[in-house]
Amino acid sequence: RLHSSKMGKLDRATWKKLYIAKLQRYLEEYPKILMVTCNNVGSKQMQNLRHKLRGKAEILFGKNTLMRKAITAYVEEHEDSPIANILPHVVGNVGFVFTHMDLQECRDIVLRDRVQAPAKSGAIAPDDVTIPGGNTS
């Protein structure tokens, strides 16, 4: 865990060190990684996904800069690691699912609960929207 309720909230520098250590530990421990994009996903949906993957996989989200820093440090220690190929893709709301299970099976679990979210004010449409011209009455 990144912090314990008994310890209270950790200072930022300690939290970052623990986060980097956790990400690097997962890179060591798990042979397979599924990279996921997570836009407009509610906390209840994430909670349900974590519950379904409990014991099978670990889900980790975080600041992209911190994820890149942790992966870069890991690659420097493990030069033959192909994980460096993932660095250019760490943009936007991305996270990792670390697992031992078959990636297709893991992907199916993640996508099974995928739902269309209603549009929110100011949100960017995932697809092009074309409205034909005509009267507005």
PDB file of C-alpha atoms in Angstrom:
ATOM      1  CA  ARG A   1       0.000   0.000   0.000  1.00  0.00           C
ATOM      2  CA  LEU A   2       1.123   3.538  -0.615  1.00  0.00           C
ATOM      3  CA  HIS A   3      -0.009   4.740   2.794  1.00  0.00           C
ATOM      4  CA  SER A   4      -1.594   3.364   5.890  1.00  0.00           C
ATOM      5  CA  SER A   5      -4.428   4.982   7.783  1.00  0.00           C
ATOM      6  CA  LYS A   6      -2.367   4.611  10.972  1.00  0.00           C
ATOM      7  CA  MET A   7       0.507   6.632   9.516  1.00  0.00           C
ATOM      8  CA  GLY A   8      -1.675   9.439   8.267  1.00  0.00           C
ATOM      9  CA  LYS A   9      -1.011  11.105   4.957  1.00  0.00           C
ATOM     10  CA  LEU A  10       2.524  10.789   3.631  1.00  0.00           C
ATOM     11  CA  ASP A  11       4.472  13.781   2.437  1.00  0.00           C
ATOM     12  CA  ARG A  12       4.737  14.123  -1.324  1.00  0.00           C
ATOM     13  CA  ALA A  13       8.398  13.044  -1.666  1.00  0.00           C
ATOM     14  CA  THR A  14       7.824   9.862   0.369  1.00  0.00           C
ATOM     15  CA  TRP A  15       4.648   9.076  -1.550  1.00  0.00           C
ATOM     16  CA  LYS A  16       6.501   9.429  -4.869  1.00  0.00           C
ATOM     17  CA  LYS A  17       9.332   7.136  -3.734  1.00  0.00           C
ATOM     18  CA  LEU A  18       6.834   4.516  -2.603  1.00  0.00           C
ATOM     19  CA  TYR A  19       4.860   4.813  -5.854  1.00  0.00           C
ATOM     20  CA  ILE A  20       8.018   4.337  -7.966  1.00  0.00           C
ATOM     21  CA  ALA A  21       9.043   1.348  -5.819  1.00  0.00           C
ATOM     22  CA  LYS A  22       5.567  -0.167  -6.199  1.00  0.00           C
ATOM     23  CA  LEU A  23       5.526   0.250  -9.994  1.00  0.00           C
ATOM     24  CA  GLN A  24       9.018  -1.238 -10.294  1.00  0.00           C
ATOM     25  CA  ARG A  25       8.046  -4.132  -7.992  1.00  0.00           C
ATOM     26  CA  TYR A  26       5.061  -4.863 -10.248  1.00  0.00           C
ATOM     27  CA  LEU A  27       7.333  -4.744 -13.320  1.00  0.00           C
ATOM     28  CA  GLU A  28       9.535  -7.369 -11.638  1.00  0.00           C
ATOM     29  CA  GLU A  29       6.730  -9.526 -10.297  1.00  0.00           C
ATOM     30  CA  TYR A  30       4.273  -9.661 -13.198  1.00  0.00           C
ATOM     31  CA  PRO A  31       5.281 -10.947 -16.649  1.00  0.00           C
ATOM     32  CA  LYS A  32       2.328  -9.378 -18.498  1.00  0.00           C
ATOM     33  CA  ILE A  33       1.006  -5.830 -18.650  1.00  0.00           C
ATOM     34  CA  LEU A  34      -2.233  -4.578 -20.152  1.00  0.00           C
ATOM     35  CA  MET A  35      -2.252  -0.835 -20.777  1.00  0.00           C
ATOM     36  CA  VAL A  36      -5.670   0.752 -20.384  1.00  0.00           C
ATOM     37  CA  THR A  37      -7.123   4.155 -21.183  1.00  0.00           C
ATOM     38  CA  CYS A  38      -9.591   5.380 -18.637  1.00  0.00           C
ATOM     39  CA  ASN A  39     -11.744   8.364 -19.614  1.00  0.00           C
ATOM     40  CA  ASN A  40     -15.031   9.248 -17.910  1.00  0.00           C
ATOM     41  CA  VAL A  41     -14.966   6.153 -15.695  1.00  0.00           C
ATOM     42  CA  GLY A  42     -16.675   6.452 -12.343  1.00  0.00           C
ATOM     43  CA  SER A  43     -15.191   5.289  -9.073  1.00  0.00           C
ATOM     44  CA  LYS A  44     -17.901   2.614  -8.663  1.00  0.00           C
ATOM     45  CA  GLN A  45     -17.017   1.123 -12.048  1.00  0.00           C
ATOM     46  CA  MET A  46     -13.311   1.087 -11.119  1.00  0.00           C
ATOM     47  CA  GLN A  47     -14.141  -0.479  -7.763  1.00  0.00           C
ATOM     48  CA  ASN A  48     -16.122  -3.252  -9.486  1.00  0.00           C
ATOM     49  CA  LEU A  49     -13.241  -3.895 -11.907  1.00  0.00           C
ATOM     50  CA  ARG A  50     -10.698  -4.081  -9.074  1.00  0.00           C
ATOM     51  CA  HIS A  51     -13.004  -6.520  -7.281  1.00  0.00           C
ATOM     52  CA  LYS A  52     -13.289  -8.781 -10.355  1.00  0.00           C
ATOM     53  CA  LEU A  53      -9.512  -8.784 -10.855  1.00  0.00           C
ATOM     54  CA  ARG A  54      -8.643  -9.277  -7.169  1.00  0.00           C
ATOM     55  CA  GLY A  55      -6.120 -12.078  -6.816  1.00  0.00           C
ATOM     56  CA  LYS A  56      -5.640 -12.233 -10.593  1.00  0.00           C
ATOM     57  CA  ALA A  57      -4.193  -8.810 -11.404  1.00  0.00           C
ATOM     58  CA  GLU A  58      -3.128  -5.457  -9.983  1.00  0.00           C
ATOM     59  CA  ILE A  59      -4.406  -2.180 -11.438  1.00  0.00           C
ATOM     60  CA  LEU A  60      -2.160   0.858 -11.129  1.00  0.00           C
ATOM     61  CA  PHE A  61      -2.874   4.412 -12.218  1.00  0.00           C
ATOM     62  CA  GLY A  62      -0.827   7.481 -11.467  1.00  0.00           C
ATOM     63  CA  LYS A  63       0.816  10.608 -12.774  1.00  0.00           C
ATOM     64  CA  ASN A  64       2.261  10.041 -16.250  1.00  0.00           C
ATOM     65  CA  THR A  65       5.514  11.803 -15.399  1.00  0.00           C
ATOM     66  CA  LEU A  66       5.986   9.600 -12.359  1.00  0.00           C
ATOM     67  CA  MET A  67       5.147   6.460 -14.345  1.00  0.00           C
ATOM     68  CA  ARG A  68       7.678   7.440 -17.036  1.00  0.00           C
ATOM     69  CA  LYS A  69      10.321   8.154 -14.392  1.00  0.00           C
ATOM     70  CA  ALA A  70       9.773   4.757 -12.744  1.00  0.00           C
ATOM     71  CA  ILE A  71       9.834   2.889 -16.071  1.00  0.00           C
ATOM     72  CA  THR A  72      12.961   4.759 -17.247  1.00  0.00           C
ATOM     73  CA  ALA A  73      14.767   3.893 -14.003  1.00  0.00           C
ATOM     74  CA  TYR A  74      13.669   0.269 -14.367  1.00  0.00           C
ATOM     75  CA  VAL A  75      14.938   0.126 -17.970  1.00  0.00           C
ATOM     76  CA  GLU A  76      18.303   1.551 -16.892  1.00  0.00           C
ATOM     77  CA  GLU A  77      18.668  -1.349 -14.440  1.00  0.00           C
ATOM     78  CA  HIS A  78      17.268  -3.954 -16.865  1.00  0.00           C
ATOM     79  CA  GLU A  79      18.612  -2.903 -20.262  1.00  0.00           C
ATOM     80  CA  ASP A  80      17.229  -5.971 -22.055  1.00  0.00           C
ATOM     81  CA  SER A  81      13.671  -5.230 -20.881  1.00  0.00           C
ATOM     82  CA  PRO A  82      11.155  -4.509 -23.672  1.00  0.00           C
ATOM     83  CA  ILE A  83       9.141  -2.294 -21.296  1.00  0.00           C
ATOM     84  CA  ALA A  84      10.910   0.770 -22.742  1.00  0.00           C
ATOM     85  CA  ASN A  85       8.653   0.393 -25.800  1.00  0.00           C
ATOM     86  CA  ILE A  86       5.665   1.426 -23.695  1.00  0.00           C
ATOM     87  CA  LEU A  87       7.063   4.871 -22.753  1.00  0.00           C
ATOM     88  CA  PRO A  88       5.784   6.770 -25.830  1.00  0.00           C
ATOM     89  CA  HIS A  89       2.261   5.496 -25.088  1.00  0.00           C
ATOM     90  CA  VAL A  90       2.091   6.843 -21.527  1.00  0.00           C
ATOM     91  CA  VAL A  91      -0.077   9.852 -22.418  1.00  0.00           C
ATOM     92  CA  GLY A  92      -3.545  10.843 -21.288  1.00  0.00           C
ATOM     93  CA  ASN A  93      -5.531   8.903 -18.701  1.00  0.00           C
ATOM     94  CA  VAL A  94      -3.627   5.639 -18.843  1.00  0.00           C
ATOM     95  CA  GLY A  95      -2.996   2.929 -16.312  1.00  0.00           C
ATOM     96  CA  PHE A  96      -1.538  -0.544 -16.178  1.00  0.00           C
ATOM     97  CA  VAL A  97      -3.057  -3.896 -15.333  1.00  0.00           C
ATOM     98  CA  PHE A  98      -0.273  -6.211 -14.175  1.00  0.00           C
ATOM     99  CA  THR A  99      -1.128  -9.900 -14.361  1.00  0.00           C
ATOM    100  CA  HIS A 100      -0.007 -13.518 -14.650  1.00  0.00           C
ATOM    101  CA  MET A 101      -3.190 -14.536 -16.480  1.00  0.00           C
ATOM    102  CA  ASP A 102      -3.755 -14.716 -20.227  1.00  0.00           C
ATOM    103  CA  LEU A 103      -3.887 -11.147 -21.598  1.00  0.00           C
ATOM    104  CA  GLN A 104      -6.933 -11.866 -23.770  1.00  0.00           C
ATOM    105  CA  GLU A 105      -8.820 -13.182 -20.742  1.00  0.00           C
ATOM    106  CA  CYS A 106      -7.761 -10.131 -18.704  1.00  0.00           C
ATOM    107  CA  ARG A 107      -8.769  -7.794 -21.538  1.00  0.00           C
ATOM    108  CA  ASP A 108     -12.169  -9.494 -21.761  1.00  0.00           C
ATOM    109  CA  ILE A 109     -12.767  -8.915 -18.032  1.00  0.00           C
ATOM    110  CA  VAL A 110     -11.812  -5.244 -18.380  1.00  0.00           C
ATOM    111  CA  LEU A 111     -14.005  -4.687 -21.451  1.00  0.00           C
ATOM    112  CA  ARG A 112     -16.963  -6.714 -20.166  1.00  0.00           C
ATOM    113  CA  ASP A 113     -18.136  -3.895 -17.911  1.00  0.00           C
ATOM    114  CA  ARG A 114     -17.454  -1.127 -20.380  1.00  0.00           C
ATOM    115  CA  VAL A 115     -20.484   1.126 -20.672  1.00  0.00           C
ATOM    116  CA  GLN A 116     -21.338   4.186 -22.718  1.00  0.00           C
ATOM    117  CA  ALA A 117     -21.360   7.198 -20.454  1.00  0.00           C
ATOM    118  CA  PRO A 118     -23.771  10.066 -21.038  1.00  0.00           C
ATOM    119  CA  ALA A 119     -22.198  13.178 -22.513  1.00  0.00           C
ATOM    120  CA  LYS A 120     -21.081  15.812 -20.039  1.00  0.00           C
ATOM    121  CA  SER A 121     -20.783  19.512 -20.645  1.00  0.00           C
ATOM    122  CA  GLY A 122     -17.370  20.352 -22.094  1.00  0.00           C
ATOM    123  CA  ALA A 123     -16.491  16.731 -22.862  1.00  0.00           C
ATOM    124  CA  ILE A 124     -14.768  15.875 -26.125  1.00  0.00           C
ATOM    125  CA  ALA A 125     -16.722  13.439 -28.295  1.00  0.00           C
ATOM    126  CA  PRO A 126     -14.937  10.101 -28.873  1.00  0.00           C
ATOM    127  CA  ASP A 127     -16.333   9.979 -32.420  1.00  0.00           C
ATOM    128  CA  ASP A 128     -16.972  12.608 -35.083  1.00  0.00           C
ATOM    129  CA  VAL A 129     -20.448  14.117 -34.879  1.00  0.00           C
ATOM    130  CA  THR A 130     -22.021  15.545 -38.040  1.00  0.00           C
ATOM    131  CA  ILE A 131     -25.259  17.507 -37.907  1.00  0.00           C
ATOM    132  CA  PRO A 132     -26.881  18.133 -41.285  1.00  0.00           C
ATOM    133  CA  GLY A 133     -27.992  21.674 -42.077  1.00  0.00           C
ATOM    134  CA  GLY A 134     -31.644  22.534 -41.876  1.00  0.00           C
ATOM    135  CA  ASN A 135     -34.320  24.586 -40.149  1.00  0.00           C
ATOM    136  CA  THR A 136     -33.956  24.972 -36.391  1.00  0.00           C
ATOM    137  CA  SER A 137     -37.642  25.337 -35.628  1.00  0.00           C
TER     138      SER A 137
END
